[in-house]
mmCIF file of C-alpha atoms in Angstrom:
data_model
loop_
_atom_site.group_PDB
_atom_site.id
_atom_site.type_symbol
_atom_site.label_atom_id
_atom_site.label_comp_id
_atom_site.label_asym_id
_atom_site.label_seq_id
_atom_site.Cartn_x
_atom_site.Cartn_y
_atom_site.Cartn_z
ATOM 1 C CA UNK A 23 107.861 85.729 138.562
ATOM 2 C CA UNK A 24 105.601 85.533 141.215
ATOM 3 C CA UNK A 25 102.677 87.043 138.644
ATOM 4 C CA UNK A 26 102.365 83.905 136.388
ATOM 5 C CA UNK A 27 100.256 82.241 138.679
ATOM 6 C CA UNK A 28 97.680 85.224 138.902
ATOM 7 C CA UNK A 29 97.277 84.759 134.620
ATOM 8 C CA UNK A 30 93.908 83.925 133.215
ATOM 9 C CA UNK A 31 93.596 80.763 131.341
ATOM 10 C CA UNK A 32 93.330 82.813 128.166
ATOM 11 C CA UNK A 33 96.668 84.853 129.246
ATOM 12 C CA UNK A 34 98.583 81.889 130.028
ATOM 13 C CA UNK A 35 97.580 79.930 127.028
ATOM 14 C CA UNK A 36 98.640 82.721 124.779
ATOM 15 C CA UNK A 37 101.967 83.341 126.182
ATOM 16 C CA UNK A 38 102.506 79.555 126.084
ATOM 17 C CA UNK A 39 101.846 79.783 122.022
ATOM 18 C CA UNK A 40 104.860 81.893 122.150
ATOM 19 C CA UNK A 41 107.903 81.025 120.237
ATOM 20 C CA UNK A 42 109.834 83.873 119.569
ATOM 21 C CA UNK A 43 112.951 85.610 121.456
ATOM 22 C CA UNK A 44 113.469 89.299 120.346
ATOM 23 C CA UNK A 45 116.873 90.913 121.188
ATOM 24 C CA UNK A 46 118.013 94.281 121.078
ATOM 25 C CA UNK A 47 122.015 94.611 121.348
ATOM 26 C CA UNK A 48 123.026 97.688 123.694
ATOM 27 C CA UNK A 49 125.403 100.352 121.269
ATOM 28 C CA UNK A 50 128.379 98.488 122.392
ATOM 29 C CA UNK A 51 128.186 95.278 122.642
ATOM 30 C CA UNK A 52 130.877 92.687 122.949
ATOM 31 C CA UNK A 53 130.793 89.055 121.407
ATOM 32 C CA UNK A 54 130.575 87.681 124.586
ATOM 33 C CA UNK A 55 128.154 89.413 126.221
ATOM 34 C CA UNK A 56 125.725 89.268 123.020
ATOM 35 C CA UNK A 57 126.132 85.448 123.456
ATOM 36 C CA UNK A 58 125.233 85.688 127.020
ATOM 37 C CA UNK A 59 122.345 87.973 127.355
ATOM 38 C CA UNK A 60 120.565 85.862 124.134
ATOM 39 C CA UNK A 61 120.955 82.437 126.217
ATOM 40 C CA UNK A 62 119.890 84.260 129.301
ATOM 41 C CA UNK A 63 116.935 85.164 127.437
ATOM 42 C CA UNK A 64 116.156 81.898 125.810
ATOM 43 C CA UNK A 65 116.956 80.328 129.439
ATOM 44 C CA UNK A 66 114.909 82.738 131.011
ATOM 45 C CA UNK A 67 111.734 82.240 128.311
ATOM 46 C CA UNK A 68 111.834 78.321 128.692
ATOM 47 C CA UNK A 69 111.590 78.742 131.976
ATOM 48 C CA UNK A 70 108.505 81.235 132.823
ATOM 49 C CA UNK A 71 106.658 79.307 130.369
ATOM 50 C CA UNK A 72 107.124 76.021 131.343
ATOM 51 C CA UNK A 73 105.973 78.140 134.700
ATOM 52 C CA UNK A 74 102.919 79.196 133.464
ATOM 53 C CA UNK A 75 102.253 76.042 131.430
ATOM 54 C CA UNK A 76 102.041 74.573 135.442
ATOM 55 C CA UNK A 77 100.036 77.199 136.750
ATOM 56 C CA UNK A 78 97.391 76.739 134.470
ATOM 57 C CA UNK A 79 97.704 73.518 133.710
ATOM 58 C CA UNK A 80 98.587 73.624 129.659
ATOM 59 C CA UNK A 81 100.628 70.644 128.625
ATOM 60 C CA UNK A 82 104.044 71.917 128.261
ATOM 61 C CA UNK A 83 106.032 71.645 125.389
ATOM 62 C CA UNK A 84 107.172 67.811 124.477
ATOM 63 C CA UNK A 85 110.650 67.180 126.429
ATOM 64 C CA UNK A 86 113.419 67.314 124.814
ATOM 65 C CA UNK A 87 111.279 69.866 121.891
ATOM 66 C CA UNK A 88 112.640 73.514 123.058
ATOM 67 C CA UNK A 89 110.154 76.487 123.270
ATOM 68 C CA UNK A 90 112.003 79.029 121.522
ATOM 69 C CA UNK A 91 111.619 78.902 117.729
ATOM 70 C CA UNK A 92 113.073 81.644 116.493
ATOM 71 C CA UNK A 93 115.438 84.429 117.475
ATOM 72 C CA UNK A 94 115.386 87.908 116.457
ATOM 73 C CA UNK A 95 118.090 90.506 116.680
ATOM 74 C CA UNK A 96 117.481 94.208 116.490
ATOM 75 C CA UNK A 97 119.701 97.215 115.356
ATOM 76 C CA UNK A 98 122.261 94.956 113.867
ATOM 77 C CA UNK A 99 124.247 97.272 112.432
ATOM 78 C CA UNK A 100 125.704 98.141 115.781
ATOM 79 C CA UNK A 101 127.215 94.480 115.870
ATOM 80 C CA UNK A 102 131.391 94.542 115.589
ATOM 81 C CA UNK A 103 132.880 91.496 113.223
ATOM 82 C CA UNK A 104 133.271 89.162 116.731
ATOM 83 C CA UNK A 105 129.750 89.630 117.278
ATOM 84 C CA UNK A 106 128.829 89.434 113.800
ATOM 85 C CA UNK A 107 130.512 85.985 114.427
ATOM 86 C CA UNK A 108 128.791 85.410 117.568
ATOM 87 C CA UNK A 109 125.454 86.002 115.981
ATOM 88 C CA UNK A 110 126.276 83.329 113.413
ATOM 89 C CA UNK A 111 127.139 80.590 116.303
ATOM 90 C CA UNK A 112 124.096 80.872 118.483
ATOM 91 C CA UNK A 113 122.653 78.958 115.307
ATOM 92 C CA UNK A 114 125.201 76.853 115.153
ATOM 93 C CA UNK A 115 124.846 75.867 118.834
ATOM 94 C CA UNK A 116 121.085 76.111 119.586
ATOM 95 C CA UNK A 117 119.994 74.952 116.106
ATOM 96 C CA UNK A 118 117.351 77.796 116.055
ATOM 97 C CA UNK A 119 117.488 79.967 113.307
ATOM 98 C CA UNK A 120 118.326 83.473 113.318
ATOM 99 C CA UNK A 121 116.890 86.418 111.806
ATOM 100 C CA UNK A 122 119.338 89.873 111.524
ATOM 101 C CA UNK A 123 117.399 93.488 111.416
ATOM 102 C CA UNK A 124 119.719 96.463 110.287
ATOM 103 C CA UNK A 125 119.092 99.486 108.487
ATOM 104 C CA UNK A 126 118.896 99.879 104.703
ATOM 105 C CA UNK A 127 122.040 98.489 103.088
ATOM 106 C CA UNK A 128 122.421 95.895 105.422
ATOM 107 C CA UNK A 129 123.043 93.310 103.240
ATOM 108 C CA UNK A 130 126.243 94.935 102.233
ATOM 109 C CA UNK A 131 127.265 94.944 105.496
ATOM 110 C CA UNK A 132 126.895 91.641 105.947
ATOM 111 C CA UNK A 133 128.931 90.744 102.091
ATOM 112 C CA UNK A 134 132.225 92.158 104.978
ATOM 113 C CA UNK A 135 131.579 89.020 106.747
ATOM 114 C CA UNK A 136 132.191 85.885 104.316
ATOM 115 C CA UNK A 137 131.537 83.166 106.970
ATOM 116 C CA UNK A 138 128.079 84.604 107.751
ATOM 117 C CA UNK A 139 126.876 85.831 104.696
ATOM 118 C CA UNK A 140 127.240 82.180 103.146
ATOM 119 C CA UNK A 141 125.271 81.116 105.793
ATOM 120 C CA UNK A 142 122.457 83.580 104.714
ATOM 121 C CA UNK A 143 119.009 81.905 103.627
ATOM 122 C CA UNK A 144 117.794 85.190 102.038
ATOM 123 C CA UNK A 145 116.998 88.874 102.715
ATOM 124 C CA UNK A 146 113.866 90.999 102.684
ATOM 125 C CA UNK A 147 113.570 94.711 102.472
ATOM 126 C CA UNK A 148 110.402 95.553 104.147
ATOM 127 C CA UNK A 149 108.850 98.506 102.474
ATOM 128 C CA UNK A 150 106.916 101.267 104.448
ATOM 129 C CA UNK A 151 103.145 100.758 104.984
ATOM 130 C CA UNK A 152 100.390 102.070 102.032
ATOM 131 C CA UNK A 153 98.194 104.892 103.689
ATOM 132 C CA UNK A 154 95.252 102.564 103.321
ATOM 133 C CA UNK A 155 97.582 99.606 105.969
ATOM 134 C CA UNK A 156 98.349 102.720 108.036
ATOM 135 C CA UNK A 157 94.438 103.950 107.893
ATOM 136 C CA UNK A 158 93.268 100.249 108.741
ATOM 137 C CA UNK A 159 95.645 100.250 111.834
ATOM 138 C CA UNK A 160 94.137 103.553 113.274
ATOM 139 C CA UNK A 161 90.369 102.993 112.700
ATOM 140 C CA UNK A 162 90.255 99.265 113.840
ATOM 141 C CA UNK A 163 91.439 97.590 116.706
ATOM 142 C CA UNK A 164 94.753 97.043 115.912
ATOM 143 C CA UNK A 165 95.682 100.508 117.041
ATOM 144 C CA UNK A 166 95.103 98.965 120.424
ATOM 145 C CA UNK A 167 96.421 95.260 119.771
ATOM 146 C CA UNK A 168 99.539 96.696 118.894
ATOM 147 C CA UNK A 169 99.678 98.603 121.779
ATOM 148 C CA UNK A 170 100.489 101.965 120.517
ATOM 149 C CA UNK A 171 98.762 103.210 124.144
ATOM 150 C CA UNK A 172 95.367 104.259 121.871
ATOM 151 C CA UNK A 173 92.456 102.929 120.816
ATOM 152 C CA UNK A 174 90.546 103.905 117.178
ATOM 153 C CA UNK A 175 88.048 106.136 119.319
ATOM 154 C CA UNK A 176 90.820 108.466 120.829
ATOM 155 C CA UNK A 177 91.134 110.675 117.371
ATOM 156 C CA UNK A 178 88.621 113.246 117.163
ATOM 157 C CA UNK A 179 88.031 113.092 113.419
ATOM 158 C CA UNK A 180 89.153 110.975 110.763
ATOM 159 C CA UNK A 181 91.039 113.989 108.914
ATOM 160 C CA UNK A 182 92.858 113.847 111.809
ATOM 161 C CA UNK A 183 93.997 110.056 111.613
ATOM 162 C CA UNK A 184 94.972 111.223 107.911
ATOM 163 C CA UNK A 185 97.286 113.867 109.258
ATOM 164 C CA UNK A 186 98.997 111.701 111.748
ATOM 165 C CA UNK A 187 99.168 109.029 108.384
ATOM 166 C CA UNK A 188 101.042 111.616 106.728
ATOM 167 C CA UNK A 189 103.790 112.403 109.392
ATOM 168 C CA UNK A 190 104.356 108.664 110.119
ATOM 169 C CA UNK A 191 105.066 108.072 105.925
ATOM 170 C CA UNK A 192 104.352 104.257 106.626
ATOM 171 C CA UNK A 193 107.057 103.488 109.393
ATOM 172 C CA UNK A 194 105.369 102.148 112.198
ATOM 173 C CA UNK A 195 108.779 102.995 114.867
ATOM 174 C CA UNK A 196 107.792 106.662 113.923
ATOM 175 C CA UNK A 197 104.189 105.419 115.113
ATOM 176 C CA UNK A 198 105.052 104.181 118.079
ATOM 177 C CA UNK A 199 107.131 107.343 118.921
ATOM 178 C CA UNK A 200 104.180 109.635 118.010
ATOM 179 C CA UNK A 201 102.214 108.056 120.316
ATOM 180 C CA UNK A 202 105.020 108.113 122.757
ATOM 181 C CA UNK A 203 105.194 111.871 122.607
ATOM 182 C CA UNK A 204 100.787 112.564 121.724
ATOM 183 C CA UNK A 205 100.390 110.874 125.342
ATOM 184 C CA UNK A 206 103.536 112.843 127.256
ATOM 185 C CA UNK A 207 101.145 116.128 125.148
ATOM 186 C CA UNK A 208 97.559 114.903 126.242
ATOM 187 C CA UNK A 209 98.387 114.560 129.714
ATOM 188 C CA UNK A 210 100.708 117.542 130.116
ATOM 189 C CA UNK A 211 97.143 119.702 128.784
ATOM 190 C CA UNK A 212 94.676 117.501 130.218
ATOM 191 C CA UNK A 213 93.480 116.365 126.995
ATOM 192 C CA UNK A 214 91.067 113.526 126.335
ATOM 193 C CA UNK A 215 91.611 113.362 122.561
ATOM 194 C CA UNK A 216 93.892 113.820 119.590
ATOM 195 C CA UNK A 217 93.825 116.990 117.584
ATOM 196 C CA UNK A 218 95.651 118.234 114.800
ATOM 197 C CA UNK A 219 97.525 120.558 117.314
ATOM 198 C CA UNK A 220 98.721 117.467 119.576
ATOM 199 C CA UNK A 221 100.453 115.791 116.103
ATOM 200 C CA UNK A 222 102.154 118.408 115.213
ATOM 201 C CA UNK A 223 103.161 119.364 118.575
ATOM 202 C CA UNK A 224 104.420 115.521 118.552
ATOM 203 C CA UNK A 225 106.147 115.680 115.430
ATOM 204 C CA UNK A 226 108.182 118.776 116.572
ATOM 205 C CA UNK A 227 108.995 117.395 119.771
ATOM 206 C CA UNK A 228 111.019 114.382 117.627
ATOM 207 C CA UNK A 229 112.077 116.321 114.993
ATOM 208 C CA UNK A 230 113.829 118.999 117.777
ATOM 209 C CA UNK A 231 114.890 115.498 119.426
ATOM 210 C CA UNK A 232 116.558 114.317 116.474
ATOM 211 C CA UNK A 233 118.088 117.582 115.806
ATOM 212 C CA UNK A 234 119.960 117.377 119.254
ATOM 213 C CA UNK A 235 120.995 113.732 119.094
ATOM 214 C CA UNK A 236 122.802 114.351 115.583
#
């Protein structure tokens, strides 16, 4: 990409720190094409940032000492037994571990699957976020580092942060859709900050979304 030699130092020398690949299956995906679109993304990773390392002259990874630490696959529960398996070989074959998200109950999905569940180091339920995690992410600057497309200063009151607390009920994917939908609201009415009126227009909007999709 022509754009990794136009990164700042500071840009380049984060992205190098990277380790991670994070994969998100389409609905129906086959065994072979999971396989292929995770190698073309560890591939593809290795390469831009041995790339950028270049470009701004970072000393690249030892040889032989691959980039990619971890993968992550997403929405796992859309995964068929083949690519159940599949999932279980990339380790096998790029000796990087592998770390399976699915919905609640996925464990018991995975107990179908004898092969890969006795290759399981462990499993962790994550819990939704205490209002006072979900308060320090909207009146500090993680609201922006996670880039939720806000900063702390775009709420106009702190009642208001507590209301938009509330709808999210600790899930930060509902977050990131709220903000989705507060931005389509703000600049559909010319708005400079959020209101009550703009979350609940917001949580409608999904909630009428949802409705449809079911």
């Amino acid at each position: 990409n022509p754009h990794f030699e136009k990164l700042s130092s500071e840009h380049a020398e984060l992205i190098t720190g990277c380790d991670t690949v994070f994969y998100t299956p389409p609905v129906s995906v086959s065994a072979s094409a999971l396989k292929r679109q995770v190698l073309w993304l560890v591939d593809a990773f290795e390469l831009a940032v041995l790339k950028i390392s270049k470009a701004a002259g970072i000393e690249p990874t030892a040889e032989g000492e691959p980039q990619v630490k971890l993968i992550i696959i997403d929405e796992c529960n859309r995964l068929k037994i083949p690519a159940m398996e599949q999932a279980r070989d990339l380790y096998d074959q790029l000796g990087i571990p592998v770390v399976l998200v699915g919905l609640p109950g996925f464990e018991k999905y995975v107990a179908r699957f004898p092969q890969l569940s006795s290759r399981v180091g462990f499993y962790h339920e994550f819990q939704p976020l205490a209002v006072d995690e979900m308060m320090e992410i909207l009146e500090t600057e993680l609201l922006n580092e996670f880039q939720f497309g806000f900063t702390n200063q775009a709420f106009d009151s702190r009642d208001t942060m507590a209301s938009l607390v509330r709808v999210i009920g600790g899930n930060l994917r509902m977050l990131t859709r709220m903000c989705l939908q507060m931005k389509r609201i703000m600049a559909l009415n010319n708005l400079e900050l959020i209101n009550e009126d703009v979350i609940q227009t917001a949580r409608r909007a999904i909630v009428a979304y949802n409705w449809m999709m079911s």
